[in-house]
XYZ file of C-alpha atoms in Angstrom:
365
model
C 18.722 1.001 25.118
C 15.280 2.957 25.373
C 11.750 0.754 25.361
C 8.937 1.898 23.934
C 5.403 1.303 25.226
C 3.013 -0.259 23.470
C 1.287 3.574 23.390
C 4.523 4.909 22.288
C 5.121 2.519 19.417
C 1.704 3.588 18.683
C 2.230 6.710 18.106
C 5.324 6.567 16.667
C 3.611 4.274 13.693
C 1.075 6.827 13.299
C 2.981 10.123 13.065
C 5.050 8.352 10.378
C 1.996 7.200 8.976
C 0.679 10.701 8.663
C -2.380 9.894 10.909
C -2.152 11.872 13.807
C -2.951 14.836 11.430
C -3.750 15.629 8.344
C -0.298 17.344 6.698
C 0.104 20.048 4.251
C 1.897 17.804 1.457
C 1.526 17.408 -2.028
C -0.079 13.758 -3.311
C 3.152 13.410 -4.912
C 5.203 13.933 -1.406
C 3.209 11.618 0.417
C 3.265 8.976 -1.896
C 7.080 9.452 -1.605
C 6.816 9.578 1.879
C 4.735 6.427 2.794
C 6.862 4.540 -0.142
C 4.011 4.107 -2.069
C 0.461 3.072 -0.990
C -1.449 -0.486 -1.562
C -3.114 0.041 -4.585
C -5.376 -3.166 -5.290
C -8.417 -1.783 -5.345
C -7.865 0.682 -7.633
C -9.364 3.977 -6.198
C -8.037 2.912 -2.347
C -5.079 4.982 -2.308
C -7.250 8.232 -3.152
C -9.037 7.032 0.326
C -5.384 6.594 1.757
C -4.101 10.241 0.945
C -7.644 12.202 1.769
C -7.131 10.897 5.242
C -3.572 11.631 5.861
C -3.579 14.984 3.720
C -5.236 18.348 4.259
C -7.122 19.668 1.520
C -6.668 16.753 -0.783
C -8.471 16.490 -3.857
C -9.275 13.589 -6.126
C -7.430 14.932 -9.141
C -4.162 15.737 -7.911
C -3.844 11.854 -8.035
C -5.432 11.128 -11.130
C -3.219 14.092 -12.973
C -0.079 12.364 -11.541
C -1.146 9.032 -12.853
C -1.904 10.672 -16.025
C 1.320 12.980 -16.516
C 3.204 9.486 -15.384
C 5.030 11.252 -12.220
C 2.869 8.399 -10.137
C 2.554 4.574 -11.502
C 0.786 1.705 -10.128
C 2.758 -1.108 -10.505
C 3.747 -4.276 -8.952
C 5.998 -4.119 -6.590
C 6.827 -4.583 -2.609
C 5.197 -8.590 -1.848
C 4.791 -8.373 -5.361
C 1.655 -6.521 -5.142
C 0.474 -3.514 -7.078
C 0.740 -0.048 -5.607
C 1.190 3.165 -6.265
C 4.559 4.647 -6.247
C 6.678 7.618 -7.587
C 7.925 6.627 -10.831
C 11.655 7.275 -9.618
C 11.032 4.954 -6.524
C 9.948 2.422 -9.664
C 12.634 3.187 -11.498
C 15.655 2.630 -8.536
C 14.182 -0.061 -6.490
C 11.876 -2.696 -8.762
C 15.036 -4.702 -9.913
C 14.833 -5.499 -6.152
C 11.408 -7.201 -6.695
C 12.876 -9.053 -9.632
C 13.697 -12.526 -8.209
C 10.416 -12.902 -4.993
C 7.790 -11.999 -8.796
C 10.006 -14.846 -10.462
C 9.359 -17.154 -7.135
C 5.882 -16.290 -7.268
C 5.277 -16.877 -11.123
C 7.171 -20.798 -10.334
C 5.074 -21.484 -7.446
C 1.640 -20.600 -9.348
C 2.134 -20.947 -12.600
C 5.358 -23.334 -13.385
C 2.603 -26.322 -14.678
C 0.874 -24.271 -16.481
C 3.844 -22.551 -18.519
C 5.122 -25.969 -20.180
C 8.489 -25.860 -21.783
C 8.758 -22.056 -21.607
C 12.035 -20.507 -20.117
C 11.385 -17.381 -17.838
C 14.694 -15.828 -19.660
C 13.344 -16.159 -23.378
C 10.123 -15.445 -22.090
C 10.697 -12.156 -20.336
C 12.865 -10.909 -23.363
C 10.056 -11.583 -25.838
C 7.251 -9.599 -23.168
C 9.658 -6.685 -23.140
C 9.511 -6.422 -26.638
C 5.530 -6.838 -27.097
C 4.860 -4.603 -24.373
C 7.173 -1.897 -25.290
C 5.509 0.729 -26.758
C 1.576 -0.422 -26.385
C -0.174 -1.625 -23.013
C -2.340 -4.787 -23.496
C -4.654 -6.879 -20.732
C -3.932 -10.207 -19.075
C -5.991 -11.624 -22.004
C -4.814 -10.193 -24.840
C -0.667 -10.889 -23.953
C -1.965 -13.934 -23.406
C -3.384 -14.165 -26.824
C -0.166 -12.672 -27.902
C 2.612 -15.036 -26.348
C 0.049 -18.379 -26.741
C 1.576 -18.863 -30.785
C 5.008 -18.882 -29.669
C 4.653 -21.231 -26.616
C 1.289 -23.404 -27.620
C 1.541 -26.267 -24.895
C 1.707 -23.470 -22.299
C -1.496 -22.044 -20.696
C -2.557 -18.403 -22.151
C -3.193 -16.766 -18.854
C -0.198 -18.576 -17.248
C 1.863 -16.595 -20.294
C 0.467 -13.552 -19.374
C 0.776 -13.406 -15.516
C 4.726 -14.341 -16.287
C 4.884 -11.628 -18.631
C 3.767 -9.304 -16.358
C 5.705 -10.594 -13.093
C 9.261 -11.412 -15.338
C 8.958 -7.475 -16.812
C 9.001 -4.548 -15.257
C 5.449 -3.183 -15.831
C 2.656 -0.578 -14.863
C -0.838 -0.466 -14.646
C -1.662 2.270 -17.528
C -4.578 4.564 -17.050
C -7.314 4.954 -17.058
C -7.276 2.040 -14.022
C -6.820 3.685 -11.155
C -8.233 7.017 -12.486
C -11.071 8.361 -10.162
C -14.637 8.444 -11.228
C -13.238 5.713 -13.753
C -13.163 1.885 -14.150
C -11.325 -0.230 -16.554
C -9.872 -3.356 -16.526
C -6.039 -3.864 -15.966
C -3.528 -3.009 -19.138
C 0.322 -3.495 -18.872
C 3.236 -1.374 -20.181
C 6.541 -2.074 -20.345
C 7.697 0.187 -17.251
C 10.798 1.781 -19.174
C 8.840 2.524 -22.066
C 6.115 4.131 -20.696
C 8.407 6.320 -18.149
C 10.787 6.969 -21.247
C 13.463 5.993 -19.047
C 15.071 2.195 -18.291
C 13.952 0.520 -14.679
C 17.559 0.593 -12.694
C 19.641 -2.761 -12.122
C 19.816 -3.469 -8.561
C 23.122 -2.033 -7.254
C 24.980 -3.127 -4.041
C 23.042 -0.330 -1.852
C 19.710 -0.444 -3.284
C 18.151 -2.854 -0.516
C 19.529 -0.687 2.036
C 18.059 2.578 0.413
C 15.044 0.906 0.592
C 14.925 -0.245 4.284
C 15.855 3.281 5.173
C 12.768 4.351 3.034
C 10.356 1.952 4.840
C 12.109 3.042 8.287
C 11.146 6.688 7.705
C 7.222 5.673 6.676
C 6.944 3.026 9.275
C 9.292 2.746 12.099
C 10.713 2.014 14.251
C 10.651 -1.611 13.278
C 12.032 -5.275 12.888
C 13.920 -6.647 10.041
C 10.976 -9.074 9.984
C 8.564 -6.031 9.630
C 10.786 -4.826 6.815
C 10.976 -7.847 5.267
C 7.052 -8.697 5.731
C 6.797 -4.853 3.721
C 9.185 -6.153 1.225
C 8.863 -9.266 0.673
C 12.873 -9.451 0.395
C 14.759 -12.036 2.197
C 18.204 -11.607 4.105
C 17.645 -8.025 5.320
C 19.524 -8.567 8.494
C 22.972 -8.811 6.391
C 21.334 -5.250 5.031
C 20.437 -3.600 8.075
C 24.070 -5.161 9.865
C 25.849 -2.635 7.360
C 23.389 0.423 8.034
C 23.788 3.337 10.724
C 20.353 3.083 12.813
C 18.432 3.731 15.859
C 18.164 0.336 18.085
C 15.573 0.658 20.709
C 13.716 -2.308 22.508
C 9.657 -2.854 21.785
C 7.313 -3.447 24.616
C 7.818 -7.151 24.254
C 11.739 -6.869 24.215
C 12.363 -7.286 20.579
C 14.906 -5.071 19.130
C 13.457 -2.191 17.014
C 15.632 -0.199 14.262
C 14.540 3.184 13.360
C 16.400 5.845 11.775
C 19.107 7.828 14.080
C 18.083 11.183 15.273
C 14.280 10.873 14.451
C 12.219 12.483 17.644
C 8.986 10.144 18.499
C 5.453 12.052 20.019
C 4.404 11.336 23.327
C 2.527 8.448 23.731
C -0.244 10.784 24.645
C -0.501 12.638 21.471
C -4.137 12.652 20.594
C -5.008 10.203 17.427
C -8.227 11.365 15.337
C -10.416 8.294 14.539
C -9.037 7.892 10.332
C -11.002 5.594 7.410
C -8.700 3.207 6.239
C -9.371 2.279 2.301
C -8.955 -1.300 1.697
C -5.386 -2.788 2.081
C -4.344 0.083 3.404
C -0.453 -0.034 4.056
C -0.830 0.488 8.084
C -2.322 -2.886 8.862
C -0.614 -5.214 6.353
C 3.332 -3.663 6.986
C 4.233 -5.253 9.623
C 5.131 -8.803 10.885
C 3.583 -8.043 14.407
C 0.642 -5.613 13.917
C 0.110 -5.579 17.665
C 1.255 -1.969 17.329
C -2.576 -1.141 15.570
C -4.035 -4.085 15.657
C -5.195 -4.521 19.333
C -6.962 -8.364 18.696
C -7.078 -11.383 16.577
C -8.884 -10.720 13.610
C -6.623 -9.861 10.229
C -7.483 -6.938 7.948
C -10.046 -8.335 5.774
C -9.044 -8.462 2.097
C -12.351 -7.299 -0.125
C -12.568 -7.696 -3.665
C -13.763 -4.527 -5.908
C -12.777 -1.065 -7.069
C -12.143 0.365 -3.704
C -13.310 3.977 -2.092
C -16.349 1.967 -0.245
C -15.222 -0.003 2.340
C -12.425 -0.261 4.600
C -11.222 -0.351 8.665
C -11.508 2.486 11.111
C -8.865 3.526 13.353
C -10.555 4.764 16.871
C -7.527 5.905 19.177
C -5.123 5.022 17.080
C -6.228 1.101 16.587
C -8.328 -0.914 14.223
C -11.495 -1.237 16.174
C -14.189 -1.121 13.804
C -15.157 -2.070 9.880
C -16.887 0.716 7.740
C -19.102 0.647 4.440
C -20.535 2.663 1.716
C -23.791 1.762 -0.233
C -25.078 4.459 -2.580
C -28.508 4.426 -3.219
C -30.888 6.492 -5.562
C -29.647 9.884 -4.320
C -28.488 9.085 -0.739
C -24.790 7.119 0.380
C -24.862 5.804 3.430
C -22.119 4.695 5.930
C -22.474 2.063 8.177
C -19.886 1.616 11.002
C -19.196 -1.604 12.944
C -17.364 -1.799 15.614
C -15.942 -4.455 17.444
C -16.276 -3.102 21.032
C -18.753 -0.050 22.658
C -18.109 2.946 21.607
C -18.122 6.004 24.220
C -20.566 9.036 23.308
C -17.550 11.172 22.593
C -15.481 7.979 20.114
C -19.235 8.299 18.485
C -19.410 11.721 17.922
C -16.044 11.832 16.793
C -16.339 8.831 14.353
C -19.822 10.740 12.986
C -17.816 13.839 12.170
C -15.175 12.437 10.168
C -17.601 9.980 8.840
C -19.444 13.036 7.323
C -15.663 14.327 5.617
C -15.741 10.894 4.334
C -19.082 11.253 2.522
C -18.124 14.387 1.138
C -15.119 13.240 -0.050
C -16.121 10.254 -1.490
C -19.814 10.224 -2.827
C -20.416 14.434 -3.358
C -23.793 15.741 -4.083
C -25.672 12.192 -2.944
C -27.817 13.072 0.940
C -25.274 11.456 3.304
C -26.176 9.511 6.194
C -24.367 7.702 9.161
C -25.105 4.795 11.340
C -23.554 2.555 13.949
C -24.262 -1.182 13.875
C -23.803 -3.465 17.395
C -20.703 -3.937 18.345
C -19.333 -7.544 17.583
């Protein structure tokens, strides 16, 4: 059974991350490709694809959130990202039962005699057809079940049904609050039931945007439990990681040398890279966990500087100038800075146009 270096893993995540250079894909291919990206903050994933993509643009994203080809919806851990509707469509039935824990672990006190089945039936039917807030389902759903919390009603609406995030949220140069549609009525099209090889369709999908990997890196993707009995029954790869463990990856898939060259890349917020994993030694080369910032996204994030997270960056726009401040956690050499200032100045262009741009490093710490 081959090992892989610590390097070599590396570089393996990377490559299948799209960060070892920018590709010649369409939005809509990468988002296939990476399984979908975080989407949180709202306007992260545009971050996510300009740094994996060559010659992305803004737009293509928004149009395909627009035209409904791309949703954001909650999904893998339960968390909203951005996916290709026909990803939606086959795999959220998967996602079903770990929203349903989630709702009874937060929000089971607060829902009072309400039954998730009855309630889940009558969200279908208000949110078929018209998207609506938190607050206004809420609003909604608080007649029917009065000794049950509003906002409790509305967060199980939205984790018992199948939903998306309508636009304009997530729309660049935009901001709006949150608004949920039913996901089959707003792709014209029903969400899939879960058949006996969706899971493994989907750990072959996360294999090909992230391996090689463990079943407890698939599952800490996921958020699905029992993927072992899953990946038992599948035809893979098995290769040993620096540290022994057994990694799966997908048969016949050629890894880059573990001296392929890795661009320093902007991470948006939540960014998929450093959260996929259940050991993120592979990129994350210390003890500190990817910081989880509130807000609209497209300002802040983690830099990658050969290949690992090594430094924090921020945007503050300000009368007509944006600047962005860098902070990394170790020295930087006078080539990592030059570097860093280069695609620090694509970043500025990309993300705050027309405004005098302007770069600086803060001590290391």
């Amino acid at each position: 059974m081959t090992t892989l270096s610590a390097r070599k893993l590396n570089r393996a995540t990377l490559d299948r991350q799209l960060l070892l250079r920018r590709h010649p894909l369409t939005a809509q291919e990468a988002v296939r490709r990476l399984a979908g990206l975080q989407g949180q903050a709202p306007l992260a994933p545009y971050v996510g694809l300009w740094c994996r993509l060559a010659g992305f643009e803004p737009g293509e994203l928004s149009d395909l959130i627009d035209r409904r080809v791309v949703v954001r919806a909650p999904a893998m851990r339960g968390t909203v990202h951005v996916l290709d509707a026909e990803d939606l469509i086959a795999f959220r039935s998967l996602f079903g039962p770990l929203l349903a824990g989630v709702l009874e672990t937060n929000f089971r006190k607060n829902l009072g005699a309400a039954a998730q089945a009855e309630l889940a039936a009558h969200s279908a039917r208000l949110l078929a057809g018209q998207s609506l807030s938190r607050a206004a389902i809420g609003r909604a759903l608080a007649p029917r079940w009065p000794d049950a919390g509003p906002m409790a009603l509305a967060y199980a609406a939205t984790y018992l049904v199948p939903v998306v995030q309508v636009p304009p949220r997530g729309i660049w140069g935009k901001s709006a609050q949150a608004t949920f549609a039913e996901a089959g009525s707003w792709l014209g099209r029903p969400v899939a039931e879960a058949g006996p090889d969706a899971a493994g369709r989907l750990v072959l999908r996360y294999l090909a945007a992230f391996g090689p990997a463990t079943v407890a890196d698939a599952a800490t993707w996921s958020g699905l439990t029992r993927l072992r009995e899953v990946t038992d029954r599948l035809e893979l790869r098995r290769l040993r990681g620096p540290d022994g463990a057994e990694l799966l990856d997908l048969p016949d898939v050629s890894l880059p040398d573990e001296d392929a060259p890795a661009p320093p890349r902007f991470l948006p917020e939540y960014d998929n890279l450093l959260l996929s994993y259940a050991d993120r030694r592979r990129v994350i080369p210390h003890d500190r966990r990817p910081p989880l910032w509130p807000g609209n996204g497209a300002s802040q994030g983690t830099l990658l500087i050969d290949g690992s997270w090594h430094a924090l960056w921020k945007i503050t726009r300000k009368g007509g100038a944006a600047d962005l401040a860098v902070s990394p956690f170790r020295a930087l050499t006078t080539e990592e800075e030059a570097d860093i200032t280069q695609e620090g100045a694509r970043l500025l262009a990309f993300t705050a146009p027309g405004l005098v741009p302007g770069i600086r490093f803060l001590p290391p710490g």
